[in-house]
Coordinates of C-alpha atoms and ligand atoms in Angstrom, one line a residue:
X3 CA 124.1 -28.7 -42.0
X4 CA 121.1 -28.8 -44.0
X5 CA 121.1 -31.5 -46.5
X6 CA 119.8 -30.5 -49.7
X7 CA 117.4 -32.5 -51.6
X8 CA 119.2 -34.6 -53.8
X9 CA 121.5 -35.3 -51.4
X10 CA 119.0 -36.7 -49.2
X11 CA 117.7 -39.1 -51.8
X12 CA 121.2 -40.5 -52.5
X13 CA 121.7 -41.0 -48.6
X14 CA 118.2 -42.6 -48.0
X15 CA 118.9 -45.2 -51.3
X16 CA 122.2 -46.5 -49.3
X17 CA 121.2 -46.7 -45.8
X18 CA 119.9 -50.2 -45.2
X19 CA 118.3 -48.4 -42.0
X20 CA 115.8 -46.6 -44.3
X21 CA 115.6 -48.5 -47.2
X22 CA 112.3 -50.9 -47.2
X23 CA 111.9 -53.5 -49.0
X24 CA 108.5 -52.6 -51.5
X25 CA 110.5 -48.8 -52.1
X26 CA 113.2 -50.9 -52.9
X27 CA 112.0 -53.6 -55.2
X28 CA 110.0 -50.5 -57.3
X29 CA 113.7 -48.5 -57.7
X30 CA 115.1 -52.1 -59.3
X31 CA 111.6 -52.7 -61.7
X32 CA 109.5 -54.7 -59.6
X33 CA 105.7 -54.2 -59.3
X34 CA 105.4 -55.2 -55.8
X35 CA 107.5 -57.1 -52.7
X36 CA 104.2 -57.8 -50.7
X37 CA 103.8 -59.9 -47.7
X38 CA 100.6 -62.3 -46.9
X39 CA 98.7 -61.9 -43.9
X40 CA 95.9 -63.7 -42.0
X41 CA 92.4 -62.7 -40.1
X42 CA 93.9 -61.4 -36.3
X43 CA 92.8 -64.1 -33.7
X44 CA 92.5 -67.3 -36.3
X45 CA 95.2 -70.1 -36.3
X46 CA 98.6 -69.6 -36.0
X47 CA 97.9 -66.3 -35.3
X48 CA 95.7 -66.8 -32.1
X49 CA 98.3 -67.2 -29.4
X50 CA 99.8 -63.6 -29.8
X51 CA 97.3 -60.9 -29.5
X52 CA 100.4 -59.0 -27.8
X53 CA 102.3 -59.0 -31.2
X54 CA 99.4 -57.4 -33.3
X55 CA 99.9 -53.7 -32.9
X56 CA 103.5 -53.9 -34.0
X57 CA 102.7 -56.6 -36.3
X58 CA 100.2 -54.1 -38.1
X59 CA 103.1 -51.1 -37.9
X60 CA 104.7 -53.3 -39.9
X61 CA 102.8 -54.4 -42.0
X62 CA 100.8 -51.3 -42.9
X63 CA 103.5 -49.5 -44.3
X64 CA 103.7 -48.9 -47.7
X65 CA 107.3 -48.7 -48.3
X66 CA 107.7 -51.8 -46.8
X67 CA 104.9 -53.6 -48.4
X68 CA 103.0 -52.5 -51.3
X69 CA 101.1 -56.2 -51.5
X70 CA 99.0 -58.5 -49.8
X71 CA 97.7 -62.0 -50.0
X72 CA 95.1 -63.7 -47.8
X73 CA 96.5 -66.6 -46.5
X74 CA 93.3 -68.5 -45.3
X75 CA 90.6 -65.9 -45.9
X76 CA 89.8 -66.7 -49.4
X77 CA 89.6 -70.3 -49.9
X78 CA 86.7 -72.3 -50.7
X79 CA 86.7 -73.7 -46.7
X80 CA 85.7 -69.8 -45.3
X81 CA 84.0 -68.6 -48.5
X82 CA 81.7 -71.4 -49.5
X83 CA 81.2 -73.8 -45.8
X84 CA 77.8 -75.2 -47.2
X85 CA 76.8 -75.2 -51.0
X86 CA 75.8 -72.0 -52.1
X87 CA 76.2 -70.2 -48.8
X88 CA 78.7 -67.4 -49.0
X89 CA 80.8 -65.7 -46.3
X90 CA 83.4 -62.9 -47.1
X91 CA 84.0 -61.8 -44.0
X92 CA 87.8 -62.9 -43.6
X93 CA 88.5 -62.4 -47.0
X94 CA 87.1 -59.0 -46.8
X95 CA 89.7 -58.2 -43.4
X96 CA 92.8 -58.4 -45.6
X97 CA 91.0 -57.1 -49.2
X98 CA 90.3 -54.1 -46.7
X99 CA 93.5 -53.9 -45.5
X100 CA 95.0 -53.5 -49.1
X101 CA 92.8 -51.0 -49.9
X102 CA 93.7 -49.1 -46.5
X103 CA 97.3 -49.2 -46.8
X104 CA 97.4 -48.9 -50.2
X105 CA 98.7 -52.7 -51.4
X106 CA 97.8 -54.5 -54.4
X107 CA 95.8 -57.6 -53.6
X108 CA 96.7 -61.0 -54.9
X109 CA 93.6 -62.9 -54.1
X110 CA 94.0 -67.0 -53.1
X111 CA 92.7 -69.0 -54.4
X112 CA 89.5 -70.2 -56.4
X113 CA 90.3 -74.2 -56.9
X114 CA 92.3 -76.4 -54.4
X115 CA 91.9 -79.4 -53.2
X116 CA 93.0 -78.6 -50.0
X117 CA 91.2 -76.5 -47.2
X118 CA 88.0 -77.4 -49.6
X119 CA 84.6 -77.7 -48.2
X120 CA 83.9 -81.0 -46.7
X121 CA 80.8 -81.0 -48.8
X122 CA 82.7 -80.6 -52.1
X123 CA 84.2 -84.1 -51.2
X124 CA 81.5 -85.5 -50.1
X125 CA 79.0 -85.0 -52.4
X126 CA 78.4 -87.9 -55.1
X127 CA 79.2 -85.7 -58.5
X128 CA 78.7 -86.0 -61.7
X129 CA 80.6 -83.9 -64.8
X130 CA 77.6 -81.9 -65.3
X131 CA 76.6 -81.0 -61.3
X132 CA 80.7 -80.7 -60.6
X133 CA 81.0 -78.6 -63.3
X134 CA 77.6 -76.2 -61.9
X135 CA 79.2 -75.7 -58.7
X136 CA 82.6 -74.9 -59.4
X137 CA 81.0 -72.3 -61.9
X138 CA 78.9 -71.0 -59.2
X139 CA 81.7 -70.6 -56.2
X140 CA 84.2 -69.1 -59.3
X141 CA 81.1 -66.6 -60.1
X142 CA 80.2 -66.2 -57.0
X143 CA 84.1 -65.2 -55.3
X144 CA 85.6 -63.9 -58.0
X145 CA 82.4 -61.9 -58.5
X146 CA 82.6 -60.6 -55.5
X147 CA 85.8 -59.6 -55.3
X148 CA 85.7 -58.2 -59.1
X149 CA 87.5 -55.1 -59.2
X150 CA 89.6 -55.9 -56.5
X151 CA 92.1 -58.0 -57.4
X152 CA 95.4 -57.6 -59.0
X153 CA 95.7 -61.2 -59.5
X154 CA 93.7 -64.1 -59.1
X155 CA 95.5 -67.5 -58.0
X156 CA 93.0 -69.5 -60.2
X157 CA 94.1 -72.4 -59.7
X158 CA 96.5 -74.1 -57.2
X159 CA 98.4 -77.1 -56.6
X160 CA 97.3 -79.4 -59.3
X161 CA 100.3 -81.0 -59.6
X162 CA 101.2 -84.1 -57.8
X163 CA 105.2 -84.4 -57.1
X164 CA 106.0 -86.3 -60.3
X165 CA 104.3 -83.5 -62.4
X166 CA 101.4 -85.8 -63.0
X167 CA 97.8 -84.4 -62.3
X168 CA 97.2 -84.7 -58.8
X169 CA 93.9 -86.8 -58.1
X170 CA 91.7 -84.2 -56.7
X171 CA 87.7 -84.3 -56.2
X172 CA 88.2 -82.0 -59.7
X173 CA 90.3 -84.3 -61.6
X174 CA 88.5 -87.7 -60.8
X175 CA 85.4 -86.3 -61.6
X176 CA 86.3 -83.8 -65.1
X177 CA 89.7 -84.2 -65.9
X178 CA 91.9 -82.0 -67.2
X179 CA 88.5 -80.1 -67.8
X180 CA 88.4 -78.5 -64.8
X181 CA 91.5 -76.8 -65.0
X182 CA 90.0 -74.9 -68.1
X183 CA 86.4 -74.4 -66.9
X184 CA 88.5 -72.8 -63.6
X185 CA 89.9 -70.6 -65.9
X186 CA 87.6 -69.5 -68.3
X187 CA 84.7 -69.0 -65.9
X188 CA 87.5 -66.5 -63.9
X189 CA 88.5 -64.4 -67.3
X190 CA 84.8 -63.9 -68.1
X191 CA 83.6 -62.5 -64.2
X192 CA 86.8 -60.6 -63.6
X193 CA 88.4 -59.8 -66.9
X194 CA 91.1 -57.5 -65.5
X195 CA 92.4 -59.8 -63.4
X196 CA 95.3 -61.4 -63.9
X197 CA 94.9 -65.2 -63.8
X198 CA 97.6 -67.3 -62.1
X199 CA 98.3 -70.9 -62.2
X200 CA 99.8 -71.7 -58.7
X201 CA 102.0 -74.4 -57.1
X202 CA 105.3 -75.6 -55.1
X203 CA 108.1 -77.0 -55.6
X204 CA 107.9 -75.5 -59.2
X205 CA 111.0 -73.4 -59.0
X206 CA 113.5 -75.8 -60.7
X207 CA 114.6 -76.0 -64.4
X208 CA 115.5 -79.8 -64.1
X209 CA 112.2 -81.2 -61.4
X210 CA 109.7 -83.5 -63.0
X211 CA 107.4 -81.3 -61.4
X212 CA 108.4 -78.0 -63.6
X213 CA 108.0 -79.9 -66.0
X214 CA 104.3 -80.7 -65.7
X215 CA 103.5 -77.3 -64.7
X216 CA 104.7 -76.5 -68.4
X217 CA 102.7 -78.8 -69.8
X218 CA 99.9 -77.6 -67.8
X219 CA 100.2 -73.9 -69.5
X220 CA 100.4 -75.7 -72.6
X221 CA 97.6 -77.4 -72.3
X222 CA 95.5 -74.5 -71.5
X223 CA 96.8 -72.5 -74.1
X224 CA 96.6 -75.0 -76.9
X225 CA 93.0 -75.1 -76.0
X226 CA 92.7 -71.1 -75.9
X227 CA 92.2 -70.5 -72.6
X228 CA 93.5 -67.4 -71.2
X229 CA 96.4 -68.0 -69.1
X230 CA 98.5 -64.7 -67.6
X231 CA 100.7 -65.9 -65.2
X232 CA 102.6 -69.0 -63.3
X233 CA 103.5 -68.2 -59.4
X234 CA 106.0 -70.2 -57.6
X235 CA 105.3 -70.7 -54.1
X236 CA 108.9 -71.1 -53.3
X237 CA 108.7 -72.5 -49.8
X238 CA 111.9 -73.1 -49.9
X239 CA 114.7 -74.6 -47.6
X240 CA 117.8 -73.0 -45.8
X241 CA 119.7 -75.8 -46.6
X242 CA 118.9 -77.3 -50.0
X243 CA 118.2 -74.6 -52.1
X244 CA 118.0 -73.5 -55.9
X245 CA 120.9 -71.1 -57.2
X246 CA 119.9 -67.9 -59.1
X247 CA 120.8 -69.0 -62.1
X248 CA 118.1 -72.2 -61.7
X249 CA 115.5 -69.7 -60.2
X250 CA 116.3 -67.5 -63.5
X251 CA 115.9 -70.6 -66.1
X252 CA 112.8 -71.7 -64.7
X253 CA 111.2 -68.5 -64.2
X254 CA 112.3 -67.6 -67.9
X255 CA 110.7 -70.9 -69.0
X256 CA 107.3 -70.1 -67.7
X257 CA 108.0 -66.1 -68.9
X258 CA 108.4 -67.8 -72.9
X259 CA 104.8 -69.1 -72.0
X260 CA 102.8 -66.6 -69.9
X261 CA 103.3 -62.5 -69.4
X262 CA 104.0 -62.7 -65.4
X263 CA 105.9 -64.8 -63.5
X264 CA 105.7 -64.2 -59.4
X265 CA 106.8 -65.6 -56.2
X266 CA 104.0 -66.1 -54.7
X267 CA 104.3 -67.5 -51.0
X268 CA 108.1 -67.3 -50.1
X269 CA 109.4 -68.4 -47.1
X270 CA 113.1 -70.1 -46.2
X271 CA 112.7 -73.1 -43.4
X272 CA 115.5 -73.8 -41.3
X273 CA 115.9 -77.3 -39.4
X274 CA 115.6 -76.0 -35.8
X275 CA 117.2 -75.0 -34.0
X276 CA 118.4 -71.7 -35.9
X277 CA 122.2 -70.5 -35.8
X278 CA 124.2 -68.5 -37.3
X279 CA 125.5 -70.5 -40.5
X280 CA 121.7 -71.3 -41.2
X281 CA 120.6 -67.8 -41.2
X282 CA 123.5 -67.1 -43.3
X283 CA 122.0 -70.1 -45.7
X284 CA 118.6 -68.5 -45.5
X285 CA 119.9 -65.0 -46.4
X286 CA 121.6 -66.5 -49.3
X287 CA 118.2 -68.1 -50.5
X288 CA 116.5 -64.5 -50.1
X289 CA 119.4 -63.2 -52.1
X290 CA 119.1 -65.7 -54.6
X291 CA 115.0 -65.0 -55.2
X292 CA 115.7 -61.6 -55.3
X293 CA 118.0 -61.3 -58.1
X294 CA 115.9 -64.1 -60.1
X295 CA 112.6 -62.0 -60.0
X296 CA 115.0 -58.9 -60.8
X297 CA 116.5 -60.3 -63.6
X298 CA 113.7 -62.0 -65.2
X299 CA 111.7 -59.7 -67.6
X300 CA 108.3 -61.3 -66.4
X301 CA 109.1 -61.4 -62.8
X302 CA 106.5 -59.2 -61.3
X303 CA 107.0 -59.5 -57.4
X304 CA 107.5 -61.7 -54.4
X305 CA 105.2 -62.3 -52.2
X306 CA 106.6 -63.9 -48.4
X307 CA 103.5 -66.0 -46.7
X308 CA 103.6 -63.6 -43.6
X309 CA 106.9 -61.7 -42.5
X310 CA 106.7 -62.8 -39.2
X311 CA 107.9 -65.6 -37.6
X312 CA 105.0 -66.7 -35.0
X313 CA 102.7 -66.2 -37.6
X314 CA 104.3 -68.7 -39.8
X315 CA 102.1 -72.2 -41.1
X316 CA 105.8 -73.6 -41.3
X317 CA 106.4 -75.2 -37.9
X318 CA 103.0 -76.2 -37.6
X319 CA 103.2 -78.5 -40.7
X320 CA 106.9 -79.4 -41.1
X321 CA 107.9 -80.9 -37.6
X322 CA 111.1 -79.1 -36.4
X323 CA 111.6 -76.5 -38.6
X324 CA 110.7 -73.0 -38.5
X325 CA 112.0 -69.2 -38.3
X326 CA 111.4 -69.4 -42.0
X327 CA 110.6 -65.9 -42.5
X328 CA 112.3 -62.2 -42.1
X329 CA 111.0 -61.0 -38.6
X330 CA 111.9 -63.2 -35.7
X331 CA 109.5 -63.3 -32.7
X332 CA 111.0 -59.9 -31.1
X333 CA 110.5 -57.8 -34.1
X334 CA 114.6 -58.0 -34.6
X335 CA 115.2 -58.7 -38.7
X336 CA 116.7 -61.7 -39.8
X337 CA 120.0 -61.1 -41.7
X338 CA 117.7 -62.2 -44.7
X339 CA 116.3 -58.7 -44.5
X340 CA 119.5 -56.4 -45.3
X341 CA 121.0 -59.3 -47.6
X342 CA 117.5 -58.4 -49.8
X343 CA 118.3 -54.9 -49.1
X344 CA 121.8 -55.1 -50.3
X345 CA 121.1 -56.9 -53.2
X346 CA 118.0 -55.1 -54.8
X347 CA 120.3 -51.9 -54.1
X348 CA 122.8 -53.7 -56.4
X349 CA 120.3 -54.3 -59.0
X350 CA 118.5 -51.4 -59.4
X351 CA 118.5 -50.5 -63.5
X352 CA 119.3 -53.8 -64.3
X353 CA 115.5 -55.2 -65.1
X354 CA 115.5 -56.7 -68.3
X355 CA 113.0 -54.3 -70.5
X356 CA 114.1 -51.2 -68.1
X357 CA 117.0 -50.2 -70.7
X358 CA 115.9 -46.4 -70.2
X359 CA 117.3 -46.9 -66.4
X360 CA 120.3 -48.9 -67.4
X361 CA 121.4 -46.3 -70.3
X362 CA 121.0 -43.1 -67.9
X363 CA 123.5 -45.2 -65.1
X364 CA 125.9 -45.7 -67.6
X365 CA 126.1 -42.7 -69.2
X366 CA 126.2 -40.9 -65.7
X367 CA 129.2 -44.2 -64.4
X368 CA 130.9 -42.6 -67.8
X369 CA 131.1 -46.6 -68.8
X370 CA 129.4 -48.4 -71.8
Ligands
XIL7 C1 98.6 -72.3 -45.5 C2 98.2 -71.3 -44.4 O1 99.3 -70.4 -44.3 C3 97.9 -71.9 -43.1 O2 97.4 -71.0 -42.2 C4 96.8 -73.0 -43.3 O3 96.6 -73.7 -42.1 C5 97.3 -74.0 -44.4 O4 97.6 -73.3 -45.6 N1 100.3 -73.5 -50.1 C6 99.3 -72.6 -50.3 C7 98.8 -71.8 -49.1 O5 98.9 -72.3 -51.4 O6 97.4 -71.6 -49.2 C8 99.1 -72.6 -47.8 O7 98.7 -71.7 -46.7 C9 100.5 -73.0 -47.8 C10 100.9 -73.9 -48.9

């Protein structure tokens, strides 16, 4: 029998065999559910040349992924090695990508004090030559890239874990000052971009650390700097993690203060080795981001830091844990991936600010 055309829509919106996850996360209001990727042949993903071609398959397709993030290629390390000496070229592999396949970029990230130039922490700075050379790599990359990129992470991780400034090469030299230079030097080279604050372990109502990410925002917009949007990292753990109904507060917060909210680099760790009841955990976890960015008005996407598991930074930085992400080393899915099906299927029309959706399913349920 010949299905007829409706009939095939309604069939390939319940079969979790079909359904991906970007097609999926549009139906229930998102802008994206995007995955970050890294240059082929460069850290963790050097040992596996093997796993590229099905890797890519993956990765390429657009229902499955309508974003991408660099994970190294953009950061002040690859971009800016020696003072005022540029080099695109791995940023460019996944901005090219996007383009190819059809993603919007999120492009990572302008300020951090981590995987900085060794010459940014060496040199002997004052306010005024600090000040010149962040301008110069923020004109420079963000220049570059202008056009380009949805968002901009424009700063990341300037938080310490009791919400205080973190004591960065930025800070001890400017201050809080360099949190706004950052950001107004971005809005003026790439004015359509939206600019992000980044950081981790920002996803909790109650953390000190939440807490000093608001006052962060604050501070930035009290001194009328444009601000747009707050990402949570969310590298998060199977066994200790937030409910939805923490993921929704928090993420509400930052949505009274900013227009976007995003998860920006999710992944679930699990203490190796993995089982059963911690894959059920992680699922849970996936669940539980899921309906947060879907229920939150501002919630614009998730991003996971890669999709697949040998490719993950995870076990290479937190000692004995790992398969923190949806695709385990043989390409099988973790449960994680139909438990994000299932639930974005259960949530489609009910994005706060989508009431057109909500109304028509009603109306056509026959309920009020
Ligand atoms: C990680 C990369 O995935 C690794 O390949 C690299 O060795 C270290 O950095 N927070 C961030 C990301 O903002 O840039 C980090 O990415 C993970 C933590």
């Amino acid at each position: 029998m010949k299905l007829s055309a409706p009939l095939l829509t309604a069939t390939a919106l319940l079969s979790p065999a079909t359904a991906q996850l970007h097609d999926l996360a549009k139906q229930a209001g998102l802008l994206y559910f995007g995955a970050a990727t890294d240059t082929p042949h460069q850290r963790e993903r050097a040992p596996y040349p093997e796993s590229y071609a099905q890797y890519d398959a993956i990765l390429n397709d657009p229902s499955e992924f309508g974003q991408t993030t660099p994970t190294n290629g953009q950061k002040w390390l690859f971009v800016e090695p020696q003072s005022r000496l540029f080099n695109f070229t791995e940023g460019d592999y996944v901005a090219d990508l996007a383009q190819n396949t059809n993603k919007l970029l999120r492009c990572h990230a302008l300020v951090w004090h981590s995987q900085l130039a060794p010459w940014v922490e060496t040199t002997e700075w004052t306010p005024e030559t600090l000040t010149g050379a962040i301008t110069r790599h923020i004109r420079a990359v963000a220049g570059y890239y202008r056009g380009r990129c949805y968002a901009w992470d424009v700063v990341n991780e300037a938080l310490d874990e009791d919400g205080t400034y973190r004591k960065s090469v930025f800070y001890e030299v400017l201050g809080e000052e360099y949190l706004k230079l950052a950001f107004r030097v971005a809005a003026e080279v790439d004015p359509d971009a939206k600019l992000y604050y980044n950081d981790y372990g920002i996803e909790r109502p109650d953390s000190v650390k939440t807490a000093g990410a608001v006052r962060l925002v604050t501070m930035l917009k009290d001194a009328g700097v444009r601000i747009d949007g707050v990402g949570m990292q969310a590298h998060l753990h199977a066994d200790n993690h937030p409910t939805a109904e923490e993921l929704i507060a928090t993420s509400e917060g930052y949505g009274a203060l900013v227009d976007e909210v995003a998860f920006t680099e999710l992944d679930v760790r699990i203490k190796m080795p993995a089982n059963e009841t911690k894959l059920e955990w992680q699922k849970e976890c996936y669940q539980k981001v899921v309906t947060a960015c879907v229920k939150v008005k501002a919630c614009v996407g998730i991003t996971l830091w890669d999709f697949y598991d040998p490719f993950s930074w995870v076990p290479d930085v937190f000692e004995g844990q790992g398969a923190s992400l949806v695709w385990f080393e043989d390409f099988s899915k973790h449960p994680a991936y139909d438990g994000m099906v299932q639930t974005f299927k259960k949530l489609i029309g009910d994005k706060p600010g989508n009431g057109c959706k909500r109304r028509r399913r009603s109306v056509a349920g026959g309920k009020a």
